Amino acid sequence: MLRIWEGLNGFTQFSAVLISSIGLLFHITWSRRATALGPTILTTLGIFFCFAGIAWGLLDFDANDVRSSVPHLLGGIRTSFWASVVGIFWALTLKIRVALFGDAPVPASGAQEGSTVDDLARLLVQLNRSIAGGDDSSLLSQVKLLRADSNDRIDRLSEAFDGFAENIAETNSKALVRALSEVVRDFNTKLNEQFGDNFRQLNSGVARLVVWQVQYEKQLKALIEQETATRESMTEAASRFTDIVNLASEFAAVARSLQHIVGALNNQSEQLARALL
């Protein structure tokens, strides 16, 4: 509780102390009047400080600077809620005391002994008029007026919260859009700064790669042409080698024929030599 109390602002502490002091005063001066008016006064004070807290929070609210205005606004809303909680708490303590221990005793009226039944009837009529009379000073009229005033205050509070919620939603949406735009712009700037040189080097490398591909294509065409010429030369050489092989076969046949002729000549030469001998 001490941590919660230290976290409240001065206005919230003042409202809580004031309402608590009045609630303690009603308990100390315990009477029928305190039990009748105490809960109403404490609840009304809670509602009053609720509206005062909201008004205090909206006093310095700047729609163009939501980020710095929201903490002050939240402080005002905190005041309104805590004031309402304290007021309702002390009003409940009075009602619980009445429910558990009964209402305060009626003080001595100072009536003389020997009062007649007519005096009692007259007092009862006065009491009935005070409670359910038709004038505005009767207790029933006061309760009705208090109920109507409370309902009217609650309706105005609901309307104020609805308008506040709409303004906050619209303001937060605009602030979010502006923040996202700034983030995207900063991101693009940093991206260009960090990766601009890399992209330029990549473009230069791609250009050199294209030049190398063109040169490689030319060299590949030259190699293909050389390979084609070599293949044609090899085909022509194979054809000539085939011709040489065919000629070699013919040369072999001629050589065999010459061998037979030479052999025949040798035989004739030997026969001639023997004949001469």
Coordinates of C-alpha atoms in Angstrom, one line a residue:
M1 CA 0.0 0.0 0.0
L2 CA 2.9 2.4 0.8
R3 CA 4.3 1.8 -2.7
I4 CA 0.9 2.6 -4.3
W5 CA 0.5 5.7 -2.1
E6 CA 4.0 7.0 -3.1
G7 CA 3.2 6.4 -6.8
L8 CA 0.2 8.8 -6.6
N9 CA 0.5 12.4 -7.5
G10 CA -0.2 15.3 -5.1
F11 CA -3.7 16.0 -6.4
T12 CA -4.7 12.3 -6.0
Q13 CA -3.3 12.2 -2.5
F14 CA -5.2 15.3 -1.5
S15 CA -8.5 14.0 -2.8
A16 CA -8.0 10.6 -1.0
V17 CA -7.0 12.3 2.3
L18 CA -10.0 14.7 2.1
I19 CA -12.6 12.0 1.4
S20 CA -11.0 9.7 4.0
S21 CA -11.1 12.5 6.6
I22 CA -14.8 13.2 5.9
G23 CA -15.6 9.5 6.1
L24 CA -13.8 9.2 9.5
L25 CA -15.7 12.3 10.7
F26 CA -19.0 10.6 9.8
H27 CA -17.9 7.5 11.8
I28 CA -16.8 9.6 14.8
T29 CA -19.9 11.7 14.9
W30 CA -22.2 8.7 14.4
S31 CA -25.8 9.8 14.1
R32 CA -28.9 9.3 12.1
R33 CA -28.0 12.3 10.0
A34 CA -24.5 10.8 9.3
T35 CA -26.0 7.5 8.2
A36 CA -28.5 9.2 5.9
L37 CA -26.3 11.8 4.3
G38 CA -22.8 10.3 4.7
P39 CA -22.9 7.7 1.8
T40 CA -24.4 10.3 -0.5
I41 CA -21.9 13.0 0.3
L42 CA -18.9 10.6 0.0
T43 CA -20.1 9.2 -3.3
T44 CA -20.7 12.7 -4.6
L45 CA -17.2 13.8 -3.6
G46 CA -15.8 10.7 -5.4
I47 CA -17.7 11.7 -8.6
F48 CA -16.6 15.3 -8.2
F49 CA -12.9 14.4 -7.9
C50 CA -13.4 11.9 -10.8
F51 CA -14.4 14.8 -13.1
A52 CA -11.8 17.1 -11.6
G53 CA -9.1 14.5 -12.3
I54 CA -10.2 14.1 -15.9
A55 CA -10.3 17.9 -16.3
W56 CA -6.9 18.2 -14.8
G57 CA -5.5 15.5 -17.1
L58 CA -7.0 17.2 -20.2
L59 CA -5.9 20.7 -19.1
D60 CA -2.4 20.5 -20.7
F61 CA -3.3 17.8 -23.3
D62 CA -1.8 18.7 -26.7
A63 CA -3.1 16.7 -29.7
N64 CA -0.1 17.7 -31.7
D65 CA 2.3 16.2 -29.1
V66 CA 0.6 13.1 -27.9
R67 CA 3.7 11.4 -26.6
S68 CA 4.5 14.0 -24.0
S69 CA 0.8 14.7 -23.1
V70 CA -0.2 11.1 -22.4
P71 CA 1.6 10.8 -19.0
H72 CA -0.1 13.9 -17.7
L73 CA -3.5 12.6 -19.0
L74 CA -2.9 9.2 -17.4
G75 CA -2.1 11.0 -14.1
G76 CA -5.5 12.8 -14.3
I77 CA -7.3 9.5 -15.1
R78 CA -5.6 7.8 -12.2
T79 CA -6.8 10.6 -9.9
S80 CA -10.4 10.2 -11.1
F81 CA -10.4 6.5 -10.5
W82 CA -8.7 6.5 -7.1
A83 CA -11.0 9.3 -5.9
S84 CA -14.0 7.3 -6.9
V85 CA -12.7 4.2 -5.3
V86 CA -12.0 6.0 -2.0
G87 CA -15.4 7.8 -1.9
I88 CA -17.3 4.5 -2.6
F89 CA -15.1 2.7 0.0
W90 CA -16.0 5.1 2.8
A91 CA -19.7 5.1 1.7
L92 CA -19.7 1.3 1.9
T93 CA -18.2 1.4 5.4
L94 CA -21.1 3.5 6.6
K95 CA -23.6 1.2 5.0
I96 CA -21.9 -1.9 6.3
R97 CA -21.8 -0.5 9.9
V98 CA -25.5 0.2 9.7
A99 CA -26.1 -3.3 8.4
L100 CA -24.0 -5.0 11.1
F101 CA -24.6 -2.8 14.2
G102 CA -27.9 -1.0 13.3
D103 CA -28.6 2.6 12.9
A104 CA -27.5 5.3 15.4
P105 CA -29.8 5.7 18.3
V106 CA -32.3 8.5 18.3
P107 CA -31.3 11.3 20.7
A108 CA -33.7 12.3 23.4
S109 CA -36.3 14.6 22.0
G110 CA -36.9 16.4 25.3
A111 CA -40.6 15.5 25.2
Q112 CA -42.3 15.9 28.5
E113 CA -43.8 13.0 30.3
G114 CA -47.5 12.6 29.8
S115 CA -47.5 13.2 26.0
T116 CA -50.8 12.3 24.5
V117 CA -51.6 10.1 21.6
D118 CA -52.4 13.2 19.5
D119 CA -48.9 14.4 20.1
L120 CA -47.5 11.1 18.9
A121 CA -49.8 11.2 15.9
R122 CA -48.7 14.7 15.1
L123 CA -45.0 13.7 15.3
L124 CA -45.7 10.7 13.0
V125 CA -47.4 13.0 10.5
Q126 CA -44.4 15.3 10.5
L127 CA -42.1 12.4 10.1
N128 CA -44.1 11.1 7.2
R129 CA -44.0 14.5 5.6
S130 CA -40.2 14.7 6.1
I131 CA -39.8 11.3 4.5
A132 CA -42.4 11.1 1.7
G133 CA -43.7 14.6 1.4
G134 CA -44.3 16.3 -1.9
D135 CA -42.0 19.2 -1.3
D136 CA -38.4 19.2 -2.4
S137 CA -37.1 19.1 1.2
S138 CA -38.5 15.6 1.8
L139 CA -36.1 12.7 2.0
L140 CA -37.8 10.9 -0.9
S141 CA -37.5 14.0 -3.1
Q142 CA -33.8 14.4 -2.1
V143 CA -33.1 10.8 -3.0
K144 CA -34.9 11.2 -6.4
L145 CA -32.9 14.4 -7.1
L146 CA -29.7 12.7 -6.0
R147 CA -30.5 9.7 -8.3
A148 CA -31.3 11.9 -11.3
D149 CA -28.2 14.0 -10.6
S150 CA -26.0 10.8 -10.4
N151 CA -27.5 9.4 -13.6
D152 CA -26.9 12.7 -15.4
R153 CA -23.3 12.8 -14.1
I154 CA -22.7 9.2 -15.2
D155 CA -24.1 10.0 -18.6
R156 CA -21.9 13.0 -19.0
L157 CA -18.9 11.0 -17.8
S158 CA -19.7 8.3 -20.4
E159 CA -20.0 10.9 -23.1
A160 CA -16.7 12.5 -22.1
F161 CA -14.9 9.1 -22.1
D162 CA -16.4 8.2 -25.5
G163 CA -15.2 11.5 -26.9
F164 CA -11.8 11.1 -25.3
A165 CA -11.5 7.6 -26.7
E166 CA -12.3 8.8 -30.2
N167 CA -9.8 11.6 -29.9
I168 CA -7.1 9.3 -28.5
A169 CA -7.7 6.7 -31.2
E170 CA -7.5 9.3 -34.0
T171 CA -4.5 11.0 -32.5
N172 CA -2.7 7.7 -31.9
S173 CA -3.4 6.7 -35.5
K174 CA -1.9 9.9 -36.9
A175 CA 1.1 9.7 -34.6
L176 CA 1.6 6.0 -35.6
V177 CA 1.5 6.9 -39.3
R178 CA 4.0 9.7 -38.8
A179 CA 6.3 7.4 -36.7
L180 CA 6.2 4.7 -39.3
S181 CA 6.9 7.2 -42.1
E182 CA 10.0 8.4 -40.2
V183 CA 11.2 4.8 -39.5
V184 CA 10.8 3.8 -43.2
R185 CA 12.6 7.0 -44.3
D186 CA 15.4 6.4 -41.9
F187 CA 15.6 2.7 -43.0
N188 CA 15.9 3.7 -46.6
T189 CA 18.6 6.2 -45.9
K190 CA 20.6 3.8 -43.9
L191 CA 20.1 1.1 -46.5
N192 CA 21.4 3.4 -49.2
E193 CA 24.3 4.4 -47.1
Q194 CA 25.3 0.9 -46.2
F195 CA 24.6 -1.0 -49.4
G196 CA 25.1 1.7 -52.0
D197 CA 28.8 1.0 -52.5
N198 CA 28.1 -2.8 -52.6
F199 CA 25.4 -2.3 -55.3
R200 CA 27.8 -0.2 -57.3
Q201 CA 30.6 -2.8 -57.0
L202 CA 28.1 -5.5 -58.0
N203 CA 27.0 -3.5 -61.1
S204 CA 30.7 -3.1 -62.1
G205 CA 31.4 -6.8 -61.6
V206 CA 28.3 -7.7 -63.7
A207 CA 29.6 -5.4 -66.4
R208 CA 33.0 -7.0 -66.4
L209 CA 31.3 -10.4 -66.4
V210 CA 29.3 -9.5 -69.5
V211 CA 32.5 -8.3 -71.3
W212 CA 34.2 -11.6 -70.3
Q213 CA 31.3 -13.6 -71.7
V214 CA 31.5 -11.7 -75.0
Q215 CA 35.3 -12.5 -75.2
Y216 CA 34.7 -16.1 -74.2
E217 CA 32.1 -16.4 -76.9
K218 CA 34.5 -15.2 -79.5
Q219 CA 37.3 -17.5 -78.3
L220 CA 34.8 -20.4 -78.3
K221 CA 33.8 -19.7 -81.9
A222 CA 37.5 -19.6 -82.9
L223 CA 38.1 -22.9 -81.1
I224 CA 35.1 -24.4 -82.9
E225 CA 36.4 -23.2 -86.2
Q226 CA 39.9 -24.7 -85.5
E227 CA 38.4 -28.0 -84.4
T228 CA 36.3 -28.1 -87.6
A229 CA 39.4 -27.5 -89.7
T230 CA 41.4 -30.1 -87.8
R231 CA 38.6 -32.6 -88.2
E232 CA 38.5 -31.9 -92.0
S233 CA 42.3 -32.3 -92.2
M234 CA 42.1 -35.6 -90.3
T235 CA 39.4 -36.8 -92.6
E236 CA 41.5 -36.0 -95.7
A237 CA 44.6 -37.6 -94.1
A238 CA 42.6 -40.8 -93.4
S239 CA 41.4 -40.8 -97.0
R240 CA 45.0 -40.5 -98.3
F241 CA 46.2 -43.2 -95.9
T242 CA 43.5 -45.5 -97.3
D243 CA 44.8 -44.8 -100.8
I244 CA 48.4 -45.5 -99.7
V245 CA 47.3 -48.8 -98.2
N246 CA 45.5 -49.8 -101.4
L247 CA 48.6 -48.9 -103.4
A248 CA 50.8 -50.9 -101.0
S249 CA 48.6 -53.9 -101.7
E250 CA 49.2 -53.5 -105.4
F251 CA 52.9 -53.0 -104.8
A252 CA 53.0 -56.3 -102.9
A253 CA 51.3 -58.1 -105.8
V254 CA 53.8 -56.7 -108.2
A255 CA 56.7 -57.6 -105.9
R256 CA 55.4 -61.2 -105.7
S257 CA 55.2 -61.3 -109.5
L258 CA 58.7 -59.9 -109.8
Q259 CA 59.9 -62.5 -107.3
H260 CA 58.5 -65.3 -109.5
I261 CA 60.2 -63.8 -112.6
V262 CA 63.5 -63.3 -110.8
G263 CA 63.3 -66.9 -109.7
A264 CA 62.6 -68.1 -113.2
L265 CA 65.5 -66.1 -114.5
N266 CA 67.8 -67.6 -111.9
N267 CA 66.8 -71.1 -112.9
Q268 CA 67.3 -70.3 -116.5
S269 CA 70.7 -68.8 -115.7
E270 CA 71.8 -71.9 -113.8
Q271 CA 70.6 -74.2 -116.5
L272 CA 72.4 -72.1 -119.1
A273 CA 75.6 -72.2 -117.0
R274 CA 75.4 -76.0 -116.7
A275 CA 74.8 -76.3 -120.5
L276 CA 77.9 -74.2 -121.2
L277 CA 80.0 -76.4 -119.0

